[in-house]
CSV table of C-alpha atoms in Angstrom, one decimal:
chain,number,residue,atom,x,y,z
A,10,UNK,CA,-22.1,25.2,-41.5
A,11,UNK,CA,-23.0,28.5,-41.1
A,12,UNK,CA,-21.5,30.7,-44.2
A,13,UNK,CA,-23.6,33.9,-43.7
A,14,UNK,CA,-25.5,32.7,-46.6
A,15,UNK,CA,-28.4,35.0,-45.6
A,16,UNK,CA,-26.1,38.3,-47.1
A,17,UNK,CA,-26.7,36.9,-50.7
A,18,UNK,CA,-29.6,37.9,-52.6
A,19,UNK,CA,-31.4,35.4,-54.7
A,20,UNK,CA,-29.8,35.0,-58.2
A,21,UNK,CA,-26.8,37.1,-57.4
A,22,UNK,CA,-23.3,35.2,-58.7
A,23,UNK,CA,-22.0,34.2,-55.4
A,24,UNK,CA,-25.2,32.4,-54.7
A,25,UNK,CA,-24.9,30.6,-58.0
A,26,UNK,CA,-21.1,29.7,-56.8
A,27,UNK,CA,-22.1,28.5,-53.0
A,28,UNK,CA,-24.8,26.1,-55.3
A,29,UNK,CA,-21.7,25.1,-57.0
A,30,UNK,CA,-19.7,24.2,-53.9
A,31,UNK,CA,-22.3,22.0,-52.0
A,32,UNK,CA,-21.3,18.4,-51.3
A,33,UNK,CA,-24.3,16.1,-53.0
A,34,UNK,CA,-24.1,13.8,-49.8
A,35,UNK,CA,-23.9,16.2,-46.6
A,36,UNK,CA,-25.6,18.6,-48.5
A,37,UNK,CA,-23.1,21.6,-47.3
A,38,UNK,CA,-20.3,23.2,-48.8
A,39,UNK,CA,-17.3,20.8,-49.5
A,40,UNK,CA,-14.8,20.4,-46.3
A,41,UNK,CA,-11.1,20.1,-46.5
A,42,UNK,CA,-9.8,18.0,-48.6
A,43,UNK,CA,-12.0,18.0,-51.1
A,44,UNK,CA,-11.6,14.5,-53.6
A,45,UNK,CA,-12.4,14.5,-57.4
A,46,UNK,CA,-13.6,11.0,-58.8
A,47,UNK,CA,-13.4,9.5,-61.9
A,48,UNK,CA,-16.1,11.0,-63.2
A,49,UNK,CA,-14.9,14.5,-62.1
A,50,UNK,CA,-17.5,15.1,-59.4
A,51,UNK,CA,-16.4,16.4,-56.0
A,52,UNK,CA,-17.1,15.0,-52.8
A,53,UNK,CA,-15.9,16.0,-49.1
A,54,UNK,CA,-13.2,13.0,-48.3
A,55,UNK,CA,-15.3,11.9,-45.2
A,56,UNK,CA,-18.6,11.7,-47.1
A,57,UNK,CA,-16.5,9.6,-50.0
A,58,UNK,CA,-15.1,7.6,-47.3
A,59,UNK,CA,-18.8,7.2,-45.4
A,60,UNK,CA,-20.4,6.0,-48.8
A,61,UNK,CA,-17.6,3.8,-49.5
A,62,UNK,CA,-17.6,2.1,-46.1
A,63,UNK,CA,-21.4,1.5,-46.6
A,64,UNK,CA,-20.6,0.1,-50.0
A,65,UNK,CA,-17.8,-2.0,-48.6
A,66,UNK,CA,-18.5,-3.0,-45.1
A,67,UNK,CA,-16.2,-5.6,-44.9
A,68,UNK,CA,-13.4,-3.9,-46.4
A,69,UNK,CA,-11.6,-3.0,-43.2
A,70,UNK,CA,-9.1,-4.7,-41.8
A,71,UNK,CA,-9.4,-8.6,-40.8
A,72,UNK,CA,-6.6,-9.6,-38.2
A,73,UNK,CA,-4.5,-6.6,-39.4
A,74,UNK,CA,-4.3,-6.8,-42.9
A,75,UNK,CA,-6.4,-4.9,-45.0
A,76,UNK,CA,-8.4,-6.0,-47.9
A,77,UNK,CA,-7.4,-4.5,-51.3
A,78,UNK,CA,-9.7,-2.8,-53.6
A,79,UNK,CA,-13.2,-1.7,-53.1
A,80,UNK,CA,-16.0,0.2,-55.4
A,81,UNK,CA,-18.7,2.2,-54.9
A,82,UNK,CA,-21.0,4.4,-57.1
A,83,UNK,CA,-21.0,8.1,-57.4
A,84,UNK,CA,-23.9,9.8,-55.7
A,85,UNK,CA,-24.4,12.5,-58.6
A,86,UNK,CA,-24.1,10.1,-61.5
A,87,UNK,CA,-24.1,6.5,-60.4
A,88,UNK,CA,-20.8,5.9,-62.1
A,89,UNK,CA,-18.6,3.2,-60.5
A,90,UNK,CA,-15.5,4.0,-59.1
A,91,UNK,CA,-13.1,1.5,-58.4
A,92,UNK,CA,-10.3,2.0,-55.5
A,93,UNK,CA,-7.1,0.5,-54.7
A,94,UNK,CA,-5.6,-0.6,-51.4
A,95,UNK,CA,-5.2,2.9,-50.2
A,96,UNK,CA,-9.5,3.3,-50.6
A,97,UNK,CA,-10.5,7.0,-50.5
A,98,UNK,CA,-7.1,8.0,-49.4
A,99,UNK,CA,-5.9,7.1,-53.2
A,100,UNK,CA,-8.5,9.7,-54.7
A,101,UNK,CA,-6.7,12.9,-56.3
A,102,UNK,CA,-7.4,16.4,-54.0
A,103,UNK,CA,-9.3,19.0,-56.0
A,104,UNK,CA,-6.5,22.0,-54.9
A,105,UNK,CA,-8.7,24.3,-57.5
A,106,UNK,CA,-12.2,23.8,-55.4
A,107,UNK,CA,-10.7,24.0,-52.1
A,108,UNK,CA,-8.7,27.6,-53.1
A,109,UNK,CA,-12.4,28.4,-54.6
A,110,UNK,CA,-14.3,27.8,-51.1
A,111,UNK,CA,-11.2,29.8,-49.6
A,112,UNK,CA,-11.7,32.4,-51.5
A,113,UNK,CA,-15.5,32.9,-51.2
A,114,UNK,CA,-15.3,32.4,-47.2
A,115,UNK,CA,-13.4,35.6,-47.3
A,116,UNK,CA,-16.0,37.3,-49.4
A,117,UNK,CA,-18.9,36.0,-47.4
A,118,UNK,CA,-17.0,36.8,-44.1
A,119,UNK,CA,-16.2,40.4,-45.4
A,120,UNK,CA,-20.0,41.5,-46.0
A,121,UNK,CA,-22.0,43.0,-43.2
A,122,UNK,CA,-25.2,41.4,-42.0
A,123,UNK,CA,-28.2,43.8,-43.8
A,124,UNK,CA,-31.2,44.5,-41.1
A,125,UNK,CA,-34.4,42.1,-42.2
A,126,UNK,CA,-32.2,39.2,-43.4
A,127,UNK,CA,-32.1,37.7,-39.9
A,128,UNK,CA,-35.3,36.1,-38.7
A,129,UNK,CA,-37.3,38.2,-36.0
A,130,UNK,CA,-39.7,36.9,-33.3
A,131,UNK,CA,-43.1,37.6,-34.0
A,132,UNK,CA,-43.7,38.5,-30.1
A,133,UNK,CA,-40.8,40.6,-29.8
A,134,UNK,CA,-40.5,42.5,-33.2
A,135,UNK,CA,-36.6,43.9,-32.2
A,136,UNK,CA,-35.3,40.6,-30.7
A,137,UNK,CA,-33.9,38.1,-33.5
A,138,UNK,CA,-34.7,34.3,-33.0
A,139,UNK,CA,-31.1,33.2,-31.4
A,140,UNK,CA,-31.9,30.2,-29.0
A,141,UNK,CA,-34.0,26.9,-29.5
A,142,UNK,CA,-36.7,25.8,-27.2
A,143,UNK,CA,-36.1,22.1,-26.4
A,144,UNK,CA,-39.4,21.7,-24.5
A,145,UNK,CA,-41.6,23.3,-27.2
A,146,UNK,CA,-39.2,22.2,-30.2
A,147,UNK,CA,-39.4,25.8,-31.7
A,148,UNK,CA,-36.9,28.3,-32.2
A,149,UNK,CA,-37.5,31.8,-30.1
A,150,UNK,CA,-35.8,34.6,-28.8
A,151,UNK,CA,-34.3,35.6,-25.6
A,152,UNK,CA,-37.3,37.8,-24.8
A,153,UNK,CA,-39.7,34.5,-24.9
A,154,UNK,CA,-37.2,32.7,-22.9
A,155,UNK,CA,-37.2,35.6,-20.1
A,156,UNK,CA,-40.5,37.1,-20.1
A,157,UNK,CA,-42.7,35.3,-22.3
A,158,UNK,CA,-44.2,31.9,-23.3
A,159,UNK,CA,-40.8,29.9,-22.9
A,160,UNK,CA,-39.6,30.9,-19.6
A,161,UNK,CA,-40.4,27.7,-18.0
A,162,UNK,CA,-39.0,25.8,-20.9
A,163,UNK,CA,-35.3,24.0,-21.7
A,164,UNK,CA,-33.4,26.2,-24.1
A,165,UNK,CA,-30.4,25.6,-25.7
A,166,UNK,CA,-28.0,27.7,-28.0
A,167,UNK,CA,-29.5,27.8,-31.7
A,168,UNK,CA,-26.2,27.1,-33.3
A,169,UNK,CA,-25.8,23.9,-31.5
A,170,UNK,CA,-29.3,22.9,-32.2
A,171,UNK,CA,-28.7,23.5,-35.5
A,172,UNK,CA,-25.3,21.7,-35.7
A,173,UNK,CA,-26.8,18.7,-34.4
A,174,UNK,CA,-29.7,18.6,-36.4
A,175,UNK,CA,-27.9,19.4,-39.4
A,176,UNK,CA,-25.6,16.4,-38.7
A,177,UNK,CA,-28.3,14.2,-37.7
A,178,UNK,CA,-29.7,14.6,-41.1
A,179,UNK,CA,-26.4,14.3,-42.9
A,180,UNK,CA,-26.0,11.1,-41.5
A,181,UNK,CA,-29.4,9.8,-42.4
A,182,UNK,CA,-28.6,11.3,-45.7
A,183,UNK,CA,-25.5,9.4,-45.9
A,184,UNK,CA,-27.3,6.3,-44.8
A,185,UNK,CA,-29.8,6.8,-47.5
A,186,UNK,CA,-27.4,7.2,-50.0
A,187,UNK,CA,-25.4,4.0,-48.8
A,188,UNK,CA,-28.8,2.1,-48.7
A,189,UNK,CA,-29.4,3.2,-52.2
A,190,UNK,CA,-26.0,2.2,-53.3
A,191,UNK,CA,-26.6,-1.3,-51.8
A,192,UNK,CA,-30.1,-1.4,-53.2
A,193,UNK,CA,-28.0,-0.4,-56.8
A,194,UNK,CA,-25.4,-3.1,-56.3
A,195,UNK,CA,-28.2,-5.8,-55.7
A,196,UNK,CA,-30.3,-5.0,-58.6
A,197,UNK,CA,-27.1,-5.3,-60.8
A,198,UNK,CA,-26.4,-8.6,-59.0
A,199,UNK,CA,-30.0,-9.7,-59.4
A,200,UNK,CA,-30.1,-8.6,-63.2
A,201,UNK,CA,-26.5,-10.7,-63.6
A,202,UNK,CA,-28.3,-13.7,-62.2
A,203,UNK,CA,-31.1,-13.5,-64.2
A,204,UNK,CA,-29.1,-13.2,-67.5
A,205,UNK,CA,-26.7,-15.9,-66.5
A,206,UNK,CA,-30.0,-18.0,-65.5
A,207,UNK,CA,-31.3,-17.6,-69.1
A,208,UNK,CA,-27.6,-18.4,-70.5
A,209,UNK,CA,-27.6,-21.7,-68.5
A,210,UNK,CA,-30.8,-22.7,-69.3
A,211,UNK,CA,-30.1,-22.3,-72.9
A,212,UNK,CA,-26.8,-24.1,-72.6
A,213,UNK,CA,-29.0,-27.1,-70.5
A,214,UNK,CA,-31.3,-27.1,-73.6
A,215,UNK,CA,-29.2,-27.4,-76.1
A,216,UNK,CA,-27.2,-30.2,-73.7
A,217,UNK,CA,-30.4,-32.1,-73.2
A,218,UNK,CA,-31.4,-32.0,-76.9
A,219,UNK,CA,-27.9,-33.1,-77.8
A,220,UNK,CA,-28.5,-36.4,-75.6
A,221,UNK,CA,-31.4,-37.0,-76.6
A,222,UNK,CA,-30.6,-37.2,-80.4
A,223,UNK,CA,-27.7,-39.4,-79.6
A,224,UNK,CA,-30.2,-41.4,-77.8
A,225,UNK,CA,-32.7,-41.7,-81.0
A,226,UNK,CA,-29.8,-42.2,-83.1
A,227,UNK,CA,-28.5,-45.3,-81.4
A,228,UNK,CA,-31.9,-46.7,-81.1
A,229,UNK,CA,-32.3,-45.9,-85.1
A,230,UNK,CA,-28.9,-47.7,-85.2
A,231,UNK,CA,-30.4,-50.6,-83.2
A,232,UNK,CA,-33.5,-50.8,-84.9
A,233,UNK,CA,-31.8,-51.1,-88.2
A,234,UNK,CA,-29.6,-54.0,-87.1
A,235,UNK,CA,-32.5,-55.7,-85.7
A,236,UNK,CA,-34.8,-55.1,-89.1
A,237,UNK,CA,-31.6,-56.4,-90.9
A,238,UNK,CA,-31.7,-59.8,-88.8
A,239,UNK,CA,-35.5,-60.2,-89.5
A,240,UNK,CA,-34.9,-59.9,-93.1
A,241,UNK,CA,-31.8,-62.4,-93.3
A,242,UNK,CA,-33.9,-65.0,-91.5
A,243,UNK,CA,-37.0,-64.4,-93.7
A,244,UNK,CA,-34.6,-64.8,-97.0
A,245,UNK,CA,-33.4,-68.2,-95.6
A,246,UNK,CA,-37.2,-69.5,-94.7
A,247,UNK,CA,-38.5,-68.3,-97.9
A,248,UNK,CA,-35.7,-69.6,-99.8
A,249,UNK,CA,-35.8,-73.2,-98.2
A,250,UNK,CA,-39.9,-73.1,-98.6
A,251,UNK,CA,-39.5,-72.4,-102.2
A,252,UNK,CA,-37.0,-74.8,-102.6
A,253,UNK,CA,-39.6,-77.3,-101.6
A,254,UNK,CA,-42.5,-76.1,-103.8
A,255,UNK,CA,-40.3,-76.6,-106.8
A,256,UNK,CA,-39.7,-80.0,-105.5
A,257,UNK,CA,-43.3,-81.0,-105.2
A,258,UNK,CA,-44.1,-79.3,-108.2
A,259,UNK,CA,-41.9,-81.6,-110.0
A,260,UNK,CA,-43.2,-84.4,-108.5
A,261,UNK,CA,-46.9,-83.4,-109.2
A,262,UNK,CA,-45.9,-82.9,-112.9
A,263,UNK,CA,-44.5,-86.3,-113.2
A,264,UNK,CA,-47.6,-87.9,-111.6
A,265,UNK,CA,-49.9,-85.5,-113.8
A,266,UNK,CA,-48.2,-87.0,-116.9
A,267,UNK,CA,-48.7,-90.4,-115.6
A,268,UNK,CA,-52.6,-89.6,-115.3
A,269,UNK,CA,-53.0,-88.5,-118.2
A,270,UNK,CA,-51.2,-91.3,-120.1
A,271,UNK,CA,-53.7,-93.9,-117.7
A,272,UNK,CA,-56.8,-92.0,-119.0
A,273,UNK,CA,-55.8,-92.1,-122.6
A,274,UNK,CA,-55.6,-95.9,-122.1
A,275,UNK,CA,-59.0,-96.0,-120.8
A,276,UNK,CA,-60.3,-94.6,-123.8
A,277,UNK,CA,-59.0,-97.3,-126.3
A,278,UNK,CA,-62.0,-99.5,-127.2
A,279,UNK,CA,-60.4,-102.6,-128.7
A,280,UNK,CA,-58.9,-105.1,-126.5
A,281,UNK,CA,-55.5,-105.6,-128.2
A,282,UNK,CA,-54.9,-101.9,-128.0
A,283,UNK,CA,-56.2,-101.3,-124.6
A,284,UNK,CA,-54.2,-104.1,-123.7
A,285,UNK,CA,-50.8,-102.8,-125.1
A,286,UNK,CA,-51.4,-99.4,-123.9
A,287,UNK,CA,-53.2,-100.5,-120.3
A,288,UNK,CA,-49.8,-102.3,-120.3
A,289,UNK,CA,-47.2,-99.9,-121.0
A,290,UNK,CA,-49.7,-97.4,-118.4
A,291,UNK,CA,-48.9,-100.1,-115.8
A,292,UNK,CA,-45.5,-100.0,-116.4
A,293,UNK,CA,-45.3,-96.6,-115.9
A,294,UNK,CA,-47.5,-96.4,-113.0
A,295,UNK,CA,-45.4,-99.4,-111.0
A,296,UNK,CA,-42.0,-97.1,-112.1
A,297,UNK,CA,-43.4,-94.5,-110.8
A,298,UNK,CA,-44.4,-96.0,-107.5
A,299,UNK,CA,-41.0,-97.6,-107.0
A,300,UNK,CA,-39.8,-94.1,-107.6
A,301,UNK,CA,-41.8,-92.5,-105.5
A,302,UNK,CA,-41.3,-95.1,-102.4
A,303,UNK,CA,-37.4,-94.2,-102.9
A,304,UNK,CA,-38.1,-90.6,-103.0
A,305,UNK,CA,-40.9,-90.4,-100.3
A,306,UNK,CA,-38.1,-90.3,-97.6
A,307,UNK,CA,-36.2,-87.6,-99.3
A,308,UNK,CA,-38.8,-84.9,-99.7
A,309,UNK,CA,-38.7,-82.5,-97.1
A,310,UNK,CA,-41.4,-81.1,-95.1
A,311,UNK,CA,-41.6,-77.7,-92.9
A,312,UNK,CA,-42.3,-78.1,-89.1
A,313,UNK,CA,-45.2,-77.2,-87.8
A,314,UNK,CA,-44.7,-73.1,-87.0
A,315,UNK,CA,-42.0,-72.8,-89.1
A,316,UNK,CA,-43.1,-69.9,-90.4
A,317,UNK,CA,-43.2,-68.3,-87.0
A,318,UNK,CA,-41.0,-65.2,-86.4
A,319,UNK,CA,-42.1,-64.8,-82.7
A,320,UNK,CA,-38.1,-65.2,-81.8
A,321,UNK,CA,-37.6,-62.0,-83.1
A,322,UNK,CA,-39.7,-60.2,-81.0
A,323,UNK,CA,-38.4,-57.6,-78.6
A,324,UNK,CA,-39.5,-56.8,-75.2
A,325,UNK,CA,-39.0,-52.8,-74.3
A,326,UNK,CA,-40.8,-53.0,-71.1
A,327,UNK,CA,-37.2,-52.2,-68.8
A,328,UNK,CA,-36.5,-49.8,-71.6
A,329,UNK,CA,-39.6,-47.8,-71.3
A,330,UNK,CA,-39.6,-47.8,-67.5
A,331,UNK,CA,-36.0,-46.5,-67.8
A,332,UNK,CA,-37.2,-43.7,-70.1
A,333,UNK,CA,-39.9,-42.7,-67.7
A,334,UNK,CA,-37.4,-42.8,-64.9
A,335,UNK,CA,-35.4,-39.9,-66.6
A,336,UNK,CA,-35.6,-37.0,-64.7
A,337,UNK,CA,-33.2,-33.7,-63.4
A,338,UNK,CA,-31.6,-34.4,-60.0
A,339,UNK,CA,-32.9,-31.1,-58.6
A,340,UNK,CA,-33.1,-32.6,-55.1
A,341,UNK,CA,-29.6,-32.4,-54.9
A,342,UNK,CA,-28.9,-29.3,-56.3
A,343,UNK,CA,-31.5,-27.7,-54.2
A,344,UNK,CA,-30.6,-28.9,-51.0
A,345,UNK,CA,-27.1,-27.3,-51.8
A,346,UNK,CA,-28.8,-24.0,-52.8
A,347,UNK,CA,-30.6,-23.7,-49.7
A,348,UNK,CA,-27.4,-24.9,-47.4
A,349,UNK,CA,-25.6,-21.8,-49.1
A,350,UNK,CA,-28.3,-19.6,-48.9
A,351,UNK,CA,-28.4,-20.0,-44.8
A,352,UNK,CA,-24.5,-19.9,-44.7
A,353,UNK,CA,-25.0,-16.8,-46.2
A,354,UNK,CA,-28.1,-15.2,-43.9
A,355,UNK,CA,-25.8,-16.7,-40.9
A,356,UNK,CA,-23.1,-14.2,-42.1
């Protein structure tokens, strides 16, 4: 919009005021109504609505019902603006800025144009540039169209071309701002996903460690139980064998005493003494044999392989295979993830 800004000198108070009245979206002076954002920055309502629609493409009604809520970021400070069901029309108008714009326009319209402030044609120094050559895409003057280099070209009013190009530039700026807002939204979502991934990974690690610790505790408990059974069997067998050893030692001791008596009888040189001692020794030997014969069937013996503990061996092959087969159920999760991704793309 042309408010005769050319009459303002650089650095003048009016120029400073004009800069404060420029919308950051369309880069033109605010148009009524002007809305004030929660961050205290101002936008044209149309520009605010364009940014809002670009950031919330599905906010419009579906089947006649309006989806409540919506959000977009202030183009000046990136502050997130939350809206209610009224959308941009729920924002408060800045009447003070609108009044200042009215006063500014009146002040600008009351000032006359000064010579030399309007661009002049280089070929015709007294002619102002007031038309646009569509063929050559350059601004020119009426004399150039009638008698000069652009007499065979297609021309258009300078103001209409100016407004058209400015509108096109405004639309491009709106698209860029909306695109930047969408990119910022995606970045925020990706950052949230990154944080969630880290938190979920730590939780999965803790859960995995807890399950393996529980499994290790269960294995340790089972190992202690089996060791106790082996120890009980060891105690029973060693006690039985020690009992047999005592019985056989007792029999060996008796037999050794009989041998010692017989040897003493052999040492006698006198016939009478030998016969007396030998007879007593023979009697004791016969008695031992009788006792031996009577006890021979009662002394127990251990069977062959009695000391073996092979019965207490445990096969862990199936458990080893089960542990080696432990893995995450990633195939199903990946399939669900890709299915959801394809659905999102289709939308």
